[in-house]
PDB file of C-alpha atoms in Angstrom:
ATOM      1  CA  ASP F   1     -12.791   9.816  26.313  1.00 54.00           C
ATOM      2  CA  THR F   2     -12.420   6.129  27.201  1.00 77.00           C
ATOM      3  CA  GLY F   3     -13.179   4.664  23.785  1.00 93.00           C
ATOM      4  CA  VAL F   4     -10.875   2.835  21.391  1.00 97.00           C
ATOM      5  CA  SER F   5      -8.146   5.104  20.059  1.00 97.00           C
ATOM      6  CA  GLN F   6      -6.008   4.685  16.968  1.00 98.00           C
ATOM      7  CA  ASN F   7      -2.895   6.455  15.818  1.00 97.00           C
ATOM      8  CA  PRO F   8      -2.094   7.936  13.459  1.00 97.00           C
ATOM      9  CA  ARG F   9      -5.456   8.912  12.014  1.00 97.00           C
ATOM     10  CA  HIS F  10      -3.972   9.416   8.562  1.00 97.00           C
ATOM     11  CA  LYS F  11      -0.831   8.085   6.921  1.00 98.00           C
ATOM     12  CA  ILE F  12       0.559   8.776   3.470  1.00 98.00           C
ATOM     13  CA  THR F  13       3.497   6.676   2.387  1.00 98.00           C
ATOM     14  CA  LYS F  14       5.356   5.708  -0.722  1.00 97.00           C
ATOM     15  CA  ARG F  15       5.133   2.239  -2.179  1.00 97.00           C
ATOM     16  CA  GLY F  16       7.704  -0.054  -0.651  1.00 97.00           C
ATOM     17  CA  GLN F  17       7.875   1.699   2.705  1.00 98.00           C
ATOM     18  CA  ASN F  18       6.911   0.096   6.000  1.00 98.00           C
ATOM     19  CA  VAL F  19       4.139   1.531   8.161  1.00 98.00           C
ATOM     20  CA  THR F  20       2.962   0.779  11.678  1.00 98.00           C
ATOM     21  CA  PHE F  21      -0.391   1.597  13.247  1.00 98.00           C
ATOM     22  CA  ARG F  22      -1.290   1.544  16.905  1.00 98.00           C
ATOM     23  CA  CYS F  23      -4.559   0.691  18.602  1.00 98.00           C
ATOM     24  CA  ASP F  24      -5.364   1.331  22.262  1.00 97.00           C
ATOM     25  CA  PRO F  25      -8.459  -0.624  23.263  1.00 96.00           C
ATOM     26  CA  ILE F  26     -10.990   0.203  25.917  1.00 95.00           C
ATOM     27  CA  SER F  27      -9.432  -0.468  29.289  1.00 92.00           C
ATOM     28  CA  GLU F  28      -9.861  -4.068  30.491  1.00 86.00           C
ATOM     29  CA  HIS F  29     -11.151  -5.309  27.147  1.00 91.00           C
ATOM     30  CA  ASN F  30      -9.444  -8.635  26.595  1.00 91.00           C
ATOM     31  CA  ARG F  31     -10.237  -9.028  22.899  1.00 92.00           C
ATOM     32  CA  LEU F  32      -8.867  -6.837  20.151  1.00 95.00           C
ATOM     33  CA  TYR F  33      -9.731  -7.023  16.450  1.00 95.00           C
ATOM     34  CA  TRP F  34      -8.249  -5.510  13.308  1.00 97.00           C
ATOM     35  CA  TYR F  35     -10.363  -4.892  10.208  1.00 96.00           C
ATOM     36  CA  ARG F  36      -9.658  -3.283   6.849  1.00 96.00           C
ATOM     37  CA  GLN F  37     -12.153  -1.233   4.864  1.00 96.00           C
ATOM     38  CA  THR F  38     -11.813  -0.171   1.247  1.00 94.00           C
ATOM     39  CA  LEU F  39     -13.956   2.451  -0.419  1.00 91.00           C
ATOM     40  CA  GLY F  40     -17.601   1.468  -0.769  1.00 89.00           C
ATOM     41  CA  GLN F  41     -17.210  -1.808   1.104  1.00 91.00           C
ATOM     42  CA  GLY F  42     -17.941  -2.901   4.638  1.00 92.00           C
ATOM     43  CA  PRO F  43     -15.061  -3.651   6.990  1.00 94.00           C
ATOM     44  CA  GLU F  44     -13.278  -6.973   6.459  1.00 94.00           C
ATOM     45  CA  PHE F  45     -11.716  -8.962   9.259  1.00 93.00           C
ATOM     46  CA  LEU F  46      -7.935  -9.253   9.426  1.00 95.00           C
ATOM     47  CA  THR F  47      -7.021 -10.742  12.790  1.00 95.00           C
ATOM     48  CA  TYR F  48      -7.909 -10.880  16.445  1.00 92.00           C
ATOM     49  CA  PHE F  49      -6.287 -11.282  19.835  1.00 93.00           C
ATOM     50  CA  GLN F  50      -7.450 -12.578  23.120  1.00 91.00           C
ATOM     51  CA  ASN F  51      -5.154 -10.968  25.647  1.00 92.00           C
ATOM     52  CA  GLU F  52      -1.702 -11.305  24.048  1.00 93.00           C
ATOM     53  CA  ALA F  53      -2.513 -14.401  21.979  1.00 93.00           C
ATOM     54  CA  GLN F  54      -3.299 -13.988  18.295  1.00 93.00           C
ATOM     55  CA  LEU F  55      -6.110 -16.485  17.833  1.00 91.00           C
ATOM     56  CA  GLU F  56      -7.239 -16.018  14.270  1.00 89.00           C
ATOM     57  CA  LYS F  57      -5.888 -14.561  11.045  1.00 90.00           C
ATOM     58  CA  SER F  58      -7.758 -13.931   7.825  1.00 90.00           C
ATOM     59  CA  ARG F  59      -6.413 -14.976   4.448  1.00 87.00           C
ATOM     60  CA  LEU F  60      -6.329 -11.228   3.751  1.00 84.00           C
ATOM     61  CA  LEU F  61      -3.433 -10.970   6.182  1.00 87.00           C
ATOM     62  CA  SER F  62      -0.553 -11.645   3.806  1.00 90.00           C
ATOM     63  CA  ASP F  63       2.969 -12.268   5.055  1.00 93.00           C
ATOM     64  CA  ARG F  64       3.681  -8.554   4.665  1.00 96.00           C
ATOM     65  CA  PHE F  65       1.281  -7.883   7.517  1.00 96.00           C
ATOM     66  CA  SER F  66       2.093  -8.555  11.143  1.00 96.00           C
ATOM     67  CA  ALA F  67       0.152  -7.720  14.263  1.00 96.00           C
ATOM     68  CA  GLU F  68       1.181  -7.854  17.880  1.00 96.00           C
ATOM     69  CA  ARG F  69      -0.350  -7.283  21.252  1.00 96.00           C
ATOM     70  CA  PRO F  70       2.662  -7.791  23.491  1.00 91.00           C
ATOM     71  CA  LYS F  71       1.216  -7.212  26.936  1.00 87.00           C
ATOM     72  CA  GLY F  72      -2.415  -7.794  26.192  1.00 86.00           C
ATOM     73  CA  SER F  73      -3.132  -4.074  26.104  1.00 91.00           C
ATOM     74  CA  PHE F  74      -2.360  -1.969  23.019  1.00 96.00           C
ATOM     75  CA  SER F  75      -1.770  -3.555  19.627  1.00 97.00           C
ATOM     76  CA  THR F  76       0.289  -2.667  16.575  1.00 98.00           C
ATOM     77  CA  LEU F  77      -0.312  -3.553  12.956  1.00 98.00           C
ATOM     78  CA  GLU F  78       2.694  -3.341  10.673  1.00 97.00           C
ATOM     79  CA  ILE F  79       2.653  -3.486   6.904  1.00 97.00           C
ATOM     80  CA  GLN F  80       5.979  -4.109   5.240  1.00 97.00           C
ATOM     81  CA  ARG F  81       6.820  -3.149   1.665  1.00 97.00           C
ATOM     82  CA  THR F  82       3.524  -1.362   1.178  1.00 97.00           C
ATOM     83  CA  GLU F  83       1.676  -1.648  -2.120  1.00 96.00           C
ATOM     84  CA  GLN F  84      -0.931   0.649  -3.624  1.00 96.00           C
ATOM     85  CA  GLY F  85      -3.529  -2.031  -2.960  1.00 95.00           C
ATOM     86  CA  ASP F  86      -2.926  -1.606   0.769  1.00 96.00           C
ATOM     87  CA  SER F  87      -4.590   1.809   0.634  1.00 97.00           C
ATOM     88  CA  ALA F  88      -7.590   1.504   2.920  1.00 97.00           C
ATOM     89  CA  MET F  89      -9.006   2.404   6.313  1.00 97.00           C
ATOM     90  CA  TYR F  90      -7.607   0.171   9.055  1.00 98.00           C
ATOM     91  CA  LEU F  91     -10.025  -0.255  11.940  1.00 98.00           C
ATOM     92  CA  CYS F  92      -9.455  -1.601  15.398  1.00 97.00           C
ATOM     93  CA  ALA F  93     -12.183  -2.878  17.694  1.00 96.00           C
ATOM     94  CA  SER F  94     -12.147  -4.186  21.229  1.00 94.00           C
ATOM     95  CA  SER F  95     -14.513  -6.184  23.369  1.00 91.00           C
ATOM     96  CA  PHE F  96     -14.772  -7.858  26.726  1.00 87.00           C
ATOM     97  CA  GLY F  97     -15.318 -11.490  25.954  1.00 73.00           C
ATOM     98  CA  GLN F  98     -16.867 -13.539  28.690  1.00 67.00           C
ATOM     99  CA  GLY F  99     -18.976 -16.336  27.362  1.00 61.00           C
ATOM    100  CA  ALA F 100     -21.614 -15.343  24.859  1.00 59.00           C
ATOM    101  CA  ARG F 101     -22.887 -11.952  23.869  1.00 69.00           C
ATOM    102  CA  GLU F 102     -20.002  -9.550  23.609  1.00 84.00           C
ATOM    103  CA  THR F 103     -20.040  -6.249  21.770  1.00 89.00           C
ATOM    104  CA  GLN F 104     -17.183  -4.951  19.653  1.00 92.00           C
ATOM    105  CA  TYR F 105     -16.485  -1.236  19.914  1.00 94.00           C
ATOM    106  CA  PHE F 106     -14.577   0.375  17.077  1.00 96.00           C
ATOM    107  CA  GLY F 107     -11.975   3.085  16.984  1.00 97.00           C
ATOM    108  CA  PRO F 108     -11.947   5.956  14.476  1.00 97.00           C
ATOM    109  CA  GLY F 109      -9.600   4.135  12.110  1.00 97.00           C
ATOM    110  CA  THR F 110      -6.305   4.919  10.415  1.00 98.00           C
ATOM    111  CA  ARG F 111      -6.615   5.922   6.786  1.00 97.00           C
ATOM    112  CA  LEU F 112      -3.627   4.754   4.748  1.00 98.00           C
ATOM    113  CA  LEU F 113      -2.761   6.084   1.315  1.00 98.00           C
ATOM    114  CA  VAL F 114       0.070   4.411  -0.561  1.00 98.00           C
ATOM    115  CA  LEU F 115       1.433   6.461  -3.442  1.00 96.00           C
TER     116      LEU F 115
ATOM    117  CA  ASP R   1     -22.308 -16.919  10.295  1.00 61.00           C
ATOM    118  CA  ALA R   2     -25.585 -16.224   8.506  1.00 62.00           C
ATOM    119  CA  LYS R   3     -25.769 -13.827   5.619  1.00 88.00           C
ATOM    120  CA  THR R   4     -27.975 -10.734   5.749  1.00 94.00           C
ATOM    121  CA  THR R   5     -29.783  -8.827   3.025  1.00 95.00           C
ATOM    122  CA  GLN R   6     -30.429  -5.096   3.287  1.00 97.00           C
ATOM    123  CA  PRO R   7     -31.674  -2.477   0.826  1.00 97.00           C
ATOM    124  CA  THR R   8     -28.860  -0.504  -0.725  1.00 96.00           C
ATOM    125  CA  SER R   9     -30.264   2.882   0.196  1.00 97.00           C
ATOM    126  CA  MET R  10     -33.190   4.603   1.889  1.00 97.00           C
ATOM    127  CA  ASP R  11     -34.358   8.155   2.425  1.00 97.00           C
ATOM    128  CA  CYS R  12     -36.103   9.521   5.479  1.00 96.00           C
ATOM    129  CA  ALA R  13     -37.492  12.954   6.315  1.00 97.00           C
ATOM    130  CA  GLU R  14     -35.999  14.679   9.323  1.00 97.00           C
ATOM    131  CA  GLY R  15     -38.116  14.135  12.424  1.00 96.00           C
ATOM    132  CA  ARG R  16     -39.817  11.047  11.044  1.00 97.00           C
ATOM    133  CA  ALA R  17     -39.138   7.477  12.050  1.00 97.00           C
ATOM    134  CA  ALA R  18     -36.575   5.600   9.986  1.00 98.00           C
ATOM    135  CA  ASN R  19     -37.346   1.902   9.603  1.00 98.00           C
ATOM    136  CA  LEU R  20     -34.426  -0.117   8.260  1.00 98.00           C
ATOM    137  CA  PRO R  21     -35.209  -3.723   7.296  1.00 98.00           C
ATOM    138  CA  CYS R  22     -32.886  -6.699   7.313  1.00 97.00           C
ATOM    139  CA  ASN R  23     -33.458 -10.270   6.144  1.00 96.00           C
ATOM    140  CA  HIS R  24     -31.526 -13.098   7.759  1.00 95.00           C
ATOM    141  CA  SER R  25     -33.436 -16.195   6.791  1.00 94.00           C
ATOM    142  CA  THR R  26     -30.606 -18.627   7.594  1.00 92.00           C
ATOM    143  CA  ILE R  27     -29.992 -17.377  11.127  1.00 92.00           C
ATOM    144  CA  SER R  28     -29.193 -20.077  13.688  1.00 89.00           C
ATOM    145  CA  GLY R  29     -30.825 -20.369  17.061  1.00 88.00           C
ATOM    146  CA  ASN R  30     -27.753 -19.137  18.926  1.00 87.00           C
ATOM    147  CA  GLU R  31     -27.016 -16.166  16.667  1.00 89.00           C
ATOM    148  CA  TYR R  32     -27.767 -12.583  17.600  1.00 91.00           C
ATOM    149  CA  VAL R  33     -28.761  -9.717  15.324  1.00 93.00           C
ATOM    150  CA  TYR R  34     -26.398  -6.750  15.698  1.00 94.00           C
ATOM    151  CA  TRP R  35     -26.722  -3.316  14.188  1.00 96.00           C
ATOM    152  CA  TYR R  36     -23.879  -0.896  13.615  1.00 97.00           C
ATOM    153  CA  ARG R  37     -23.739   2.349  11.720  1.00 97.00           C
ATOM    154  CA  GLN R  38     -20.883   4.195  10.088  1.00 97.00           C
ATOM    155  CA  ILE R  39     -20.966   7.905   9.578  1.00 95.00           C
ATOM    156  CA  HIS R  40     -18.743   9.074   6.753  1.00 89.00           C
ATOM    157  CA  SER R  41     -15.025   8.590   7.469  1.00 85.00           C
ATOM    158  CA  GLN R  42     -15.591   7.353  11.010  1.00 92.00           C
ATOM    159  CA  GLY R  43     -15.352   3.909  12.585  1.00 95.00           C
ATOM    160  CA  PRO R  44     -18.504   1.797  12.915  1.00 96.00           C
ATOM    161  CA  GLN R  45     -20.657   2.659  15.911  1.00 96.00           C
ATOM    162  CA  TYR R  46     -22.536  -0.018  17.827  1.00 95.00           C
ATOM    163  CA  ILE R  47     -26.272   0.639  17.987  1.00 97.00           C
ATOM    164  CA  ILE R  48     -28.130  -2.339  19.417  1.00 95.00           C
ATOM    165  CA  HIS R  49     -28.399  -6.111  19.335  1.00 93.00           C
ATOM    166  CA  GLY R  50     -30.965  -8.777  20.196  1.00 93.00           C
ATOM    167  CA  LEU R  51     -31.631 -12.497  20.149  1.00 92.00           C
ATOM    168  CA  LYS R  52     -35.374 -12.932  19.831  1.00 91.00           C
ATOM    169  CA  ASN R  53     -37.081 -10.322  21.957  1.00 87.00           C
ATOM    170  CA  ASN R  54     -37.525  -6.743  20.852  1.00 94.00           C
ATOM    171  CA  GLU R  55     -34.921  -4.408  22.285  1.00 95.00           C
ATOM    172  CA  THR R  56     -34.811  -0.674  22.883  1.00 96.00           C
ATOM    173  CA  ASN R  57     -32.073   1.653  24.002  1.00 95.00           C
ATOM    174  CA  GLU R  58     -31.416   5.371  23.860  1.00 95.00           C
ATOM    175  CA  MET R  59     -30.457   5.198  20.207  1.00 94.00           C
ATOM    176  CA  ALA R  60     -32.953   2.864  18.586  1.00 97.00           C
ATOM    177  CA  SER R  61     -35.399  -0.016  18.774  1.00 98.00           C
ATOM    178  CA  LEU R  62     -34.880  -3.450  17.293  1.00 98.00           C
ATOM    179  CA  ILE R  63     -37.861  -5.493  16.233  1.00 97.00           C
ATOM    180  CA  ILE R  64     -37.181  -9.166  15.459  1.00 96.00           C
ATOM    181  CA  THR R  65     -39.900 -11.278  13.855  1.00 96.00           C
ATOM    182  CA  GLU R  66     -41.115 -14.328  15.715  1.00 95.00           C
ATOM    183  CA  ASP R  67     -39.444 -16.712  13.252  1.00 95.00           C
ATOM    184  CA  ARG R  68     -36.259 -14.588  13.548  1.00 95.00           C
ATOM    185  CA  LYS R  69     -35.828 -14.505   9.795  1.00 95.00           C
ATOM    186  CA  SER R  70     -35.971 -10.732   9.602  1.00 96.00           C
ATOM    187  CA  SER R  71     -35.633  -7.654  11.745  1.00 97.00           C
ATOM    188  CA  THR R  72     -36.182  -3.911  11.612  1.00 98.00           C
ATOM    189  CA  LEU R  73     -34.100  -1.189  13.164  1.00 98.00           C
ATOM    190  CA  ILE R  74     -36.169   1.835  14.106  1.00 98.00           C
ATOM    191  CA  LEU R  75     -34.757   5.303  14.663  1.00 97.00           C
ATOM    192  CA  PRO R  76     -37.832   6.996  16.177  1.00 96.00           C
ATOM    193  CA  HIS R  77     -37.063  10.614  15.253  1.00 95.00           C
ATOM    194  CA  ALA R  78     -34.365  10.744  12.606  1.00 96.00           C
ATOM    195  CA  THR R  79     -32.057  13.755  12.499  1.00 97.00           C
ATOM    196  CA  LEU R  80     -29.569  14.864   9.865  1.00 97.00           C
ATOM    197  CA  ARG R  81     -26.824  13.382  12.029  1.00 96.00           C
ATOM    198  CA  ASP R  82     -28.343   9.929  11.542  1.00 97.00           C
ATOM    199  CA  THR R  83     -27.265   9.981   7.896  1.00 97.00           C
ATOM    200  CA  ALA R  84     -24.935   6.988   7.700  1.00 97.00           C
ATOM    201  CA  VAL R  85     -24.473   3.468   6.398  1.00 97.00           C
ATOM    202  CA  TYR R  86     -26.317   0.998   8.629  1.00 98.00           C
ATOM    203  CA  TYR R  87     -25.065  -2.567   8.886  1.00 97.00           C
ATOM    204  CA  CYS R  88     -27.142  -5.518  10.021  1.00 96.00           C
ATOM    205  CA  ILE R  89     -24.927  -8.391  11.165  1.00 94.00           C
ATOM    206  CA  VAL R  90     -25.787 -11.838  12.414  1.00 91.00           C
ATOM    207  CA  TRP R  91     -23.241 -13.116  14.898  1.00 87.00           C
ATOM    208  CA  ARG R  92     -23.077 -15.769  17.562  1.00 79.00           C
ATOM    209  CA  GLY R  93     -22.003 -13.064  19.988  1.00 69.00           C
ATOM    210  CA  SER R  94     -18.718 -14.453  21.164  1.00 70.00           C
ATOM    211  CA  GLN R  95     -15.269 -14.583  19.671  1.00 67.00           C
ATOM    212  CA  GLY R  96     -14.594 -14.389  16.018  1.00 75.00           C
ATOM    213  CA  ASN R  97     -15.091 -11.598  13.609  1.00 83.00           C
ATOM    214  CA  LEU R  98     -18.093  -9.597  12.523  1.00 88.00           C
ATOM    215  CA  ILE R  99     -18.997 -10.102   8.872  1.00 89.00           C
ATOM    216  CA  PHE R 100     -20.123  -6.838   7.322  1.00 91.00           C
ATOM    217  CA  GLY R 101     -22.107  -6.598   4.109  1.00 89.00           C
ATOM    218  CA  LYS R 102     -22.526  -3.350   2.225  1.00 90.00           C
ATOM    219  CA  GLY R 103     -25.270  -2.102   4.522  1.00 95.00           C
ATOM    220  CA  THR R 104     -28.025   0.427   3.867  1.00 97.00           C
ATOM    221  CA  LYS R 105     -27.112   4.009   3.150  1.00 97.00           C
ATOM    222  CA  LEU R 106     -29.683   6.080   5.021  1.00 98.00           C
ATOM    223  CA  SER R 107     -30.053   9.685   3.933  1.00 98.00           C
ATOM    224  CA  VAL R 108     -32.033  11.904   6.283  1.00 97.00           C
ATOM    225  CA  LYS R 109     -33.333  14.932   4.444  1.00 96.00           C
ATOM    226  CA  PRO R 110     -34.589  18.232   5.868  1.00 95.00           C
TER     227      PRO R 110
END
């Protein structure tokens, strides 16, 4: 399977702990996006990278959240000092951006539960 | 990016065509209409997108009105596996994030 992969698929943690999620995009996709989805809502944008550069961050991305894409391939999303409100599905998407008309392809998501 | 309006839910009989409407009256000339769907507990799946001409692929057809203020996604022969939330998104098609609404929950019934 050559789609977007995310690990872990599920994570349960206690409030105050740090968690890190990984996203492996489709090979050669230069753009990588992180979204968050809470129950009953559509996904909401968090941040995106073009190659290794983080180009945009949403106001949802508080200072407890940090994302990296060190070599322009896989990406990690870390949440420090987790809170119960961080419980959500974290989705990664990738695309090949070349001018107009790109398509974002999503991974299966990481479901986080903070107790 | 333009806002879209979709019905909250729809039912469709298995084997029949499912027609999912979307209004996007404030769409700009350079914005595309994208459709994604999300089956329970999975990531969104890309279905189709178009600018102004009708589009068809192996999954669905997209009909965009001439004034581009609305569109319809057509699943020609719905199956139980098509039960999902369908999102209509208007996007300029390059860089930046997709803005998801709440979508239409399509229930395909036997």
